[in-house]
């Protein structure tokens, strides 16, 4: 049948998968970054957002780190909480739609890894991933400082982030993801965390990135995909790595 993944809220066809993979392979080879809008459609994204909100309502998100609020005035800087996270594997009964997202991301990346003329992908073997990390920025001006996801060869090859924020207005809400791709000197990629937008990028030093202060609640779901060889070597060095493997 040509529906590789008839998810709970939407039907994805094999042709849809092919189109997506062609774009991902092209952009990852050219820019090391790939942004796709209207990824799963409004209904499916809303279902995922509702699941995330109810998880948030259960209070299972871990309290974010305490961070010093940098303020412009001379008043003593206050301490506020940063992003809160929870890990899910998508198999939980109340995560059916989040599970559909993960299966769709799996289908895309495992196909990119095996298709013809996939360029840089042919250097890697991408067959495993972490669980999905659901992050919520509380919108109190917290940010995520500039960093590299995988600076020291922990096995993570591709970062995929799915955004759930309806009616996001950059001027009012901030929360911009700014990427500093090393393959493009003096260029930055500014990516708004828009509803039903998915982003893929190489997790290593090719893509330093930061999240600018967010002033509305900002939800994102991140899954990291491993390169088998690098992951196996990392596991020899540090058997129990903190990143939650699926
Ligand atoms: C826990 C953790 C979160 C993130 N998230 C982002 O970079 C934010 C991307 C966005 O939400 O646009 N990155 C690392 C390396 C770790 Br570890
Ligand atoms: Fe990151």
mmCIF file of C-alpha atoms and ligand atoms in Angstrom:
data_model
loop_
_atom_site.group_PDB
_atom_site.id
_atom_site.type_symbol
_atom_site.label_atom_id
_atom_site.label_comp_id
_atom_site.label_asym_id
_atom_site.label_seq_id
_atom_site.Cartn_x
_atom_site.Cartn_y
_atom_site.Cartn_z
ATOM 1 C CA UNK A 1 0.000 0.000 0.000
ATOM 2 C CA UNK A 2 1.257 3.516 -0.557
ATOM 3 C CA UNK A 3 0.498 4.767 2.942
ATOM 4 C CA UNK A 4 3.697 4.020 4.833
ATOM 5 C CA UNK A 5 2.360 5.531 7.988
ATOM 6 C CA UNK A 6 -1.344 6.165 8.389
ATOM 7 C CA UNK A 7 -1.057 8.063 11.628
ATOM 8 C CA UNK A 8 -3.871 8.814 14.032
ATOM 9 C CA UNK A 9 -4.582 12.238 12.566
ATOM 10 C CA UNK A 10 -3.303 12.235 9.020
ATOM 11 C CA UNK A 11 -2.306 10.046 6.097
ATOM 12 C CA UNK A 12 1.209 10.325 4.701
ATOM 13 C CA UNK A 13 1.826 8.762 1.319
ATOM 14 C CA UNK A 14 4.996 7.145 -0.014
ATOM 15 C CA UNK A 15 5.163 10.016 -2.500
ATOM 16 C CA UNK A 16 5.032 12.542 0.329
ATOM 17 C CA UNK A 17 7.912 10.689 2.000
ATOM 18 C CA UNK A 18 9.955 10.745 -1.211
ATOM 19 C CA UNK A 19 9.444 14.474 -1.678
ATOM 20 C CA UNK A 20 10.414 15.225 1.908
ATOM 21 C CA UNK A 21 13.532 13.053 1.721
ATOM 22 C CA UNK A 22 14.698 14.712 -1.505
ATOM 23 C CA UNK A 23 14.442 18.102 0.213
ATOM 24 C CA UNK A 24 16.172 16.900 3.396
ATOM 25 C CA UNK A 25 19.055 15.283 1.453
ATOM 26 C CA UNK A 26 19.481 18.366 -0.746
ATOM 27 C CA UNK A 27 19.422 20.925 2.084
ATOM 28 C CA UNK A 28 21.567 18.875 4.469
ATOM 29 C CA UNK A 29 24.203 18.557 1.738
ATOM 30 C CA UNK A 30 24.042 22.201 0.682
ATOM 31 C CA UNK A 31 23.491 24.030 3.987
ATOM 32 C CA UNK A 32 23.723 21.439 6.765
ATOM 33 C CA UNK A 33 20.297 22.736 7.817
ATOM 34 C CA UNK A 34 16.803 21.898 6.483
ATOM 35 C CA UNK A 35 13.567 23.702 7.401
ATOM 36 C CA UNK A 36 10.197 22.278 6.297
ATOM 37 C CA UNK A 37 6.935 24.134 6.952
ATOM 38 C CA UNK A 38 3.427 22.616 7.083
ATOM 39 C CA UNK A 39 5.101 19.339 7.933
ATOM 40 C CA UNK A 40 2.187 17.268 9.274
ATOM 41 C CA UNK A 41 -0.740 19.614 8.685
ATOM 42 C CA UNK A 42 -2.773 21.735 11.076
ATOM 43 C CA UNK A 43 -4.922 18.955 12.526
ATOM 44 C CA UNK A 44 -2.038 16.612 13.300
ATOM 45 C CA UNK A 45 0.087 19.404 14.778
ATOM 46 C CA UNK A 46 -2.832 20.543 16.956
ATOM 47 C CA UNK A 47 -3.257 16.975 18.238
ATOM 48 C CA UNK A 48 0.422 16.844 19.136
ATOM 49 C CA UNK A 49 0.239 20.260 20.822
ATOM 50 C CA UNK A 50 -2.768 19.113 22.884
ATOM 51 C CA UNK A 51 -0.847 16.061 24.085
ATOM 52 C CA UNK A 52 2.134 18.241 25.027
ATOM 53 C CA UNK A 53 -0.114 20.683 26.909
ATOM 54 C CA UNK A 54 -1.753 17.877 28.876
ATOM 55 C CA UNK A 55 1.673 16.421 29.742
ATOM 56 C CA UNK A 56 2.648 19.925 30.863
ATOM 57 C CA UNK A 57 -0.538 20.074 32.904
ATOM 58 C CA UNK A 58 0.345 16.795 34.693
ATOM 59 C CA UNK A 59 3.421 18.631 35.963
ATOM 60 C CA UNK A 60 5.831 15.931 34.762
ATOM 61 C CA UNK A 61 8.168 18.426 33.078
ATOM 62 C CA UNK A 62 11.386 18.693 35.050
ATOM 63 C CA UNK A 63 11.922 22.100 36.610
ATOM 64 C CA UNK A 64 14.250 24.099 34.343
ATOM 65 C CA UNK A 65 17.695 25.089 35.560
ATOM 66 C CA UNK A 66 17.843 28.236 37.715
ATOM 67 C CA UNK A 67 19.438 30.968 35.616
ATOM 68 C CA UNK A 68 20.489 34.486 36.479
ATOM 69 C CA UNK A 69 18.277 36.944 34.644
ATOM 70 C CA UNK A 70 20.543 39.401 32.847
ATOM 71 C CA UNK A 71 18.869 42.788 33.174
ATOM 72 C CA UNK A 72 19.775 46.125 31.668
ATOM 73 C CA UNK A 73 19.176 48.211 34.816
ATOM 74 C CA UNK A 74 21.427 48.166 37.871
ATOM 75 C CA UNK A 75 18.842 46.351 40.011
ATOM 76 C CA UNK A 76 20.175 43.076 41.514
ATOM 77 C CA UNK A 77 19.668 40.354 38.900
ATOM 78 C CA UNK A 78 16.946 37.911 39.917
ATOM 79 C CA UNK A 79 17.097 34.157 39.479
ATOM 80 C CA UNK A 80 14.483 32.605 37.183
ATOM 81 C CA UNK A 81 13.809 29.174 35.720
ATOM 82 C CA UNK A 82 14.868 28.262 32.193
ATOM 83 C CA UNK A 83 13.332 25.723 29.818
ATOM 84 C CA UNK A 84 11.613 22.652 31.316
ATOM 85 C CA UNK A 85 11.935 19.261 29.674
ATOM 86 C CA UNK A 86 10.436 15.775 29.712
ATOM 87 C CA UNK A 87 11.573 12.688 27.748
ATOM 88 C CA UNK A 88 8.966 10.465 26.069
ATOM 89 C CA UNK A 89 9.434 7.437 23.807
ATOM 90 C CA UNK A 90 6.128 7.985 22.042
ATOM 91 C CA UNK A 91 4.722 4.629 23.089
ATOM 92 C CA UNK A 92 2.930 6.019 26.149
ATOM 93 C CA UNK A 93 -0.877 5.783 25.852
ATOM 94 C CA UNK A 94 -1.279 9.562 26.166
ATOM 95 C CA UNK A 95 1.414 10.228 23.530
ATOM 96 C CA UNK A 96 -0.179 8.616 20.476
ATOM 97 C CA UNK A 97 0.229 11.706 18.310
ATOM 98 C CA UNK A 98 3.751 12.441 19.580
ATOM 99 C CA UNK A 99 4.462 8.811 18.677
ATOM 100 C CA UNK A 100 3.202 9.470 15.137
ATOM 101 C CA UNK A 101 5.622 12.409 14.835
ATOM 102 C CA UNK A 102 8.531 10.205 15.969
ATOM 103 C CA UNK A 103 7.596 7.409 13.538
ATOM 104 C CA UNK A 104 7.426 9.966 10.712
ATOM 105 C CA UNK A 105 10.839 11.416 11.602
ATOM 106 C CA UNK A 106 12.236 7.858 11.762
ATOM 107 C CA UNK A 107 10.838 7.012 8.319
ATOM 108 C CA UNK A 108 12.391 10.181 6.847
ATOM 109 C CA UNK A 109 15.858 9.830 8.343
ATOM 110 C CA UNK A 110 16.173 6.089 7.882
ATOM 111 C CA UNK A 111 15.161 6.556 4.226
ATOM 112 C CA UNK A 112 17.578 9.477 3.709
ATOM 113 C CA UNK A 113 20.276 7.187 5.052
ATOM 114 C CA UNK A 114 19.663 4.479 2.424
ATOM 115 C CA UNK A 115 18.484 6.322 -0.694
ATOM 116 C CA UNK A 116 20.580 6.802 -3.862
ATOM 117 C CA UNK A 117 22.668 9.963 -4.314
ATOM 118 C CA UNK A 118 22.266 10.991 -0.715
ATOM 119 C CA UNK A 119 25.669 12.702 -0.639
ATOM 120 C CA UNK A 120 27.069 13.276 2.839
ATOM 121 C CA UNK A 121 24.530 10.822 4.325
ATOM 122 C CA UNK A 122 26.484 7.982 2.672
ATOM 123 C CA UNK A 123 29.301 8.594 5.186
ATOM 124 C CA UNK A 124 26.989 7.729 8.061
ATOM 125 C CA UNK A 125 24.861 4.841 9.301
ATOM 126 C CA UNK A 126 21.766 6.342 10.929
ATOM 127 C CA UNK A 127 19.705 3.587 12.540
ATOM 128 C CA UNK A 128 19.111 4.735 16.104
ATOM 129 C CA UNK A 129 17.902 7.775 18.007
ATOM 130 C CA UNK A 130 17.254 9.197 21.429
ATOM 131 C CA UNK A 131 13.814 9.403 22.952
ATOM 132 C CA UNK A 132 11.918 12.595 22.173
ATOM 133 C CA UNK A 133 12.728 15.530 24.404
ATOM 134 C CA UNK A 134 9.776 17.885 24.854
ATOM 135 C CA UNK A 135 11.002 21.331 25.894
ATOM 136 C CA UNK A 136 8.959 24.267 27.162
ATOM 137 C CA UNK A 137 10.417 27.742 27.531
ATOM 138 C CA UNK A 138 8.199 29.496 30.089
ATOM 139 C CA UNK A 139 8.284 32.819 28.272
ATOM 140 C CA UNK A 140 9.837 34.784 31.116
ATOM 141 C CA UNK A 141 12.715 36.015 28.969
ATOM 142 C CA UNK A 142 14.805 32.860 29.338
ATOM 143 C CA UNK A 143 17.152 31.927 26.516
ATOM 144 C CA UNK A 144 19.434 29.044 25.582
ATOM 145 C CA UNK A 145 23.030 30.210 25.288
ATOM 146 C CA UNK A 146 25.049 29.557 22.138
ATOM 147 C CA UNK A 147 26.230 25.947 22.057
ATOM 148 C CA UNK A 148 26.945 22.896 19.903
ATOM 149 C CA UNK A 149 24.688 19.899 20.551
ATOM 150 C CA UNK A 150 27.436 17.310 20.022
ATOM 151 C CA UNK A 151 30.878 18.976 20.417
ATOM 152 C CA UNK A 152 32.823 15.853 21.457
ATOM 153 C CA UNK A 153 31.664 12.899 19.370
ATOM 154 C CA UNK A 154 28.915 11.484 21.558
ATOM 155 C CA UNK A 155 27.317 9.824 18.519
ATOM 156 C CA UNK A 156 24.566 12.311 17.744
ATOM 157 C CA UNK A 157 24.633 13.113 14.022
ATOM 158 C CA UNK A 158 21.329 14.864 13.254
ATOM 159 C CA UNK A 159 19.145 17.087 15.447
ATOM 160 C CA UNK A 160 15.473 17.260 14.474
ATOM 161 C CA UNK A 161 13.229 19.822 16.148
ATOM 162 C CA UNK A 162 9.459 20.124 15.681
ATOM 163 C CA UNK A 163 7.777 23.382 16.752
ATOM 164 C CA UNK A 164 4.214 23.708 18.049
ATOM 165 C CA UNK A 165 3.688 27.434 18.581
ATOM 166 C CA UNK A 166 0.505 28.817 17.049
ATOM 167 C CA UNK A 167 0.373 32.480 16.068
ATOM 168 C CA UNK A 168 3.994 33.035 17.056
ATOM 169 C CA UNK A 169 5.053 36.644 16.461
ATOM 170 C CA UNK A 170 8.834 37.153 16.515
ATOM 171 C CA UNK A 171 8.640 40.848 17.449
ATOM 172 C CA UNK A 172 6.289 40.192 20.370
ATOM 173 C CA UNK A 173 7.386 36.706 21.452
ATOM 174 C CA UNK A 174 11.110 36.495 20.567
ATOM 175 C CA UNK A 175 12.345 32.927 20.949
ATOM 176 C CA UNK A 176 14.263 32.953 17.666
ATOM 177 C CA UNK A 177 16.597 30.028 17.032
ATOM 178 C CA UNK A 178 19.783 31.584 15.614
ATOM 179 C CA UNK A 179 22.170 29.148 13.932
ATOM 180 C CA UNK A 180 25.788 29.949 13.043
ATOM 181 C CA UNK A 181 26.573 27.381 10.316
ATOM 182 C CA UNK A 182 30.364 27.042 9.984
ATOM 183 C CA UNK A 183 29.945 26.195 6.291
ATOM 184 C CA UNK A 184 28.710 29.740 5.729
ATOM 185 C CA UNK A 185 31.176 32.229 7.238
ATOM 186 C CA UNK A 186 29.571 35.453 8.547
ATOM 187 C CA UNK A 187 26.087 34.102 7.881
ATOM 188 C CA UNK A 188 23.416 33.179 10.397
ATOM 189 C CA UNK A 189 20.175 31.269 9.913
ATOM 190 C CA UNK A 190 17.316 32.804 11.916
ATOM 191 C CA UNK A 191 14.559 30.258 12.449
ATOM 192 C CA UNK A 192 11.259 31.196 14.110
ATOM 193 C CA UNK A 193 9.681 28.384 16.170
ATOM 194 C CA UNK A 194 6.526 28.273 14.033
ATOM 195 C CA UNK A 195 3.593 25.878 14.357
ATOM 196 C CA UNK A 196 4.056 22.660 12.312
ATOM 197 C CA UNK A 197 7.634 23.588 11.309
ATOM 198 C CA UNK A 198 10.306 20.889 11.414
ATOM 199 C CA UNK A 199 14.056 21.521 11.359
ATOM 200 C CA UNK A 200 16.964 19.170 10.745
ATOM 201 C CA UNK A 201 20.628 20.016 11.204
ATOM 202 C CA UNK A 202 23.999 18.287 11.712
ATOM 203 C CA UNK A 203 24.396 18.073 15.510
ATOM 204 C CA UNK A 204 28.180 18.551 15.617
ATOM 205 C CA UNK A 205 30.415 21.641 15.477
ATOM 206 C CA UNK A 206 29.041 22.545 12.046
ATOM 207 C CA UNK A 207 26.015 24.153 13.719
ATOM 208 C CA UNK A 208 26.497 26.282 16.824
ATOM 209 C CA UNK A 209 23.093 27.727 17.799
ATOM 210 C CA UNK A 210 21.247 29.686 20.479
ATOM 211 C CA UNK A 211 17.658 30.474 21.438
ATOM 212 C CA UNK A 212 17.031 34.148 22.005
ATOM 213 C CA UNK A 213 14.869 35.251 24.966
ATOM 214 C CA UNK A 214 11.282 34.020 24.640
ATOM 215 C CA UNK A 215 8.350 36.042 25.978
ATOM 216 C CA UNK A 216 5.550 33.543 25.374
ATOM 217 C CA UNK A 217 5.360 29.864 26.247
ATOM 218 C CA UNK A 218 7.481 28.112 23.601
ATOM 219 C CA UNK A 219 7.134 24.372 22.959
ATOM 220 C CA UNK A 220 9.488 22.217 20.873
ATOM 221 C CA UNK A 221 10.041 18.469 20.462
ATOM 222 C CA UNK A 222 13.619 17.383 19.756
ATOM 223 C CA UNK A 223 14.882 13.964 18.615
ATOM 224 C CA UNK A 224 18.587 13.278 18.060
ATOM 225 C CA UNK A 225 19.634 10.619 15.517
ATOM 226 C CA UNK A 226 22.821 8.639 16.117
ATOM 227 C CA UNK A 227 25.580 7.679 13.700
ATOM 228 C CA UNK A 228 26.165 4.012 14.601
ATOM 229 C CA UNK A 229 29.960 4.099 14.375
ATOM 230 C CA UNK A 230 30.448 7.274 16.429
ATOM 231 C CA UNK A 231 27.835 6.075 18.910
ATOM 232 C CA UNK A 232 29.551 2.712 19.392
ATOM 233 C CA UNK A 233 32.887 4.424 20.005
ATOM 234 C CA UNK A 234 31.282 6.839 22.462
ATOM 235 C CA UNK A 235 29.678 3.923 24.298
ATOM 236 C CA UNK A 236 33.091 2.318 24.711
ATOM 237 C CA UNK A 237 34.354 5.535 26.299
ATOM 238 C CA UNK A 238 31.339 6.390 28.436
ATOM 239 C CA UNK A 239 29.023 3.364 28.781
ATOM 240 C CA UNK A 240 26.084 5.186 30.372
ATOM 241 C CA UNK A 241 25.773 8.378 28.400
ATOM 242 C CA UNK A 242 23.269 10.874 29.801
ATOM 243 C CA UNK A 243 21.400 11.302 26.513
ATOM 244 C CA UNK A 244 18.316 9.084 26.733
ATOM 245 C CA UNK A 245 18.672 6.458 24.035
ATOM 246 C CA UNK A 246 15.327 5.187 22.800
HETATM 247 C C1 LIG B 1 18.688 19.965 26.496
HETATM 248 C C2 LIG B 1 19.198 20.614 25.224
HETATM 249 C C3 LIG B 1 18.375 21.450 24.499
HETATM 250 C C4 LIG B 1 18.860 22.038 23.340
HETATM 251 N N1 LIG B 1 18.005 22.843 22.687
HETATM 252 C C5 LIG B 1 18.263 23.814 21.825
HETATM 253 O O1 LIG B 1 19.364 24.006 21.353
HETATM 254 C C6 LIG B 1 17.065 24.686 21.495
HETATM 255 C C7 LIG B 1 16.627 24.567 20.077
HETATM 256 C C8 LIG B 1 15.247 25.222 19.941
HETATM 257 O O2 LIG B 1 14.385 24.982 20.818
HETATM 258 O O3 LIG B 1 15.034 25.956 18.976
HETATM 259 N N2 LIG B 1 20.109 21.834 22.877
HETATM 260 C C9 LIG B 1 20.923 21.017 23.617
HETATM 261 C C10 LIG B 1 22.283 20.799 23.160
HETATM 262 C C11 LIG B 1 20.480 20.400 24.789
HETATM 263 BR BR1 LIG B 1 21.627 19.287 25.769
HETATM 264 FE FE1 LIG B 2 20.856 22.663 20.929
#
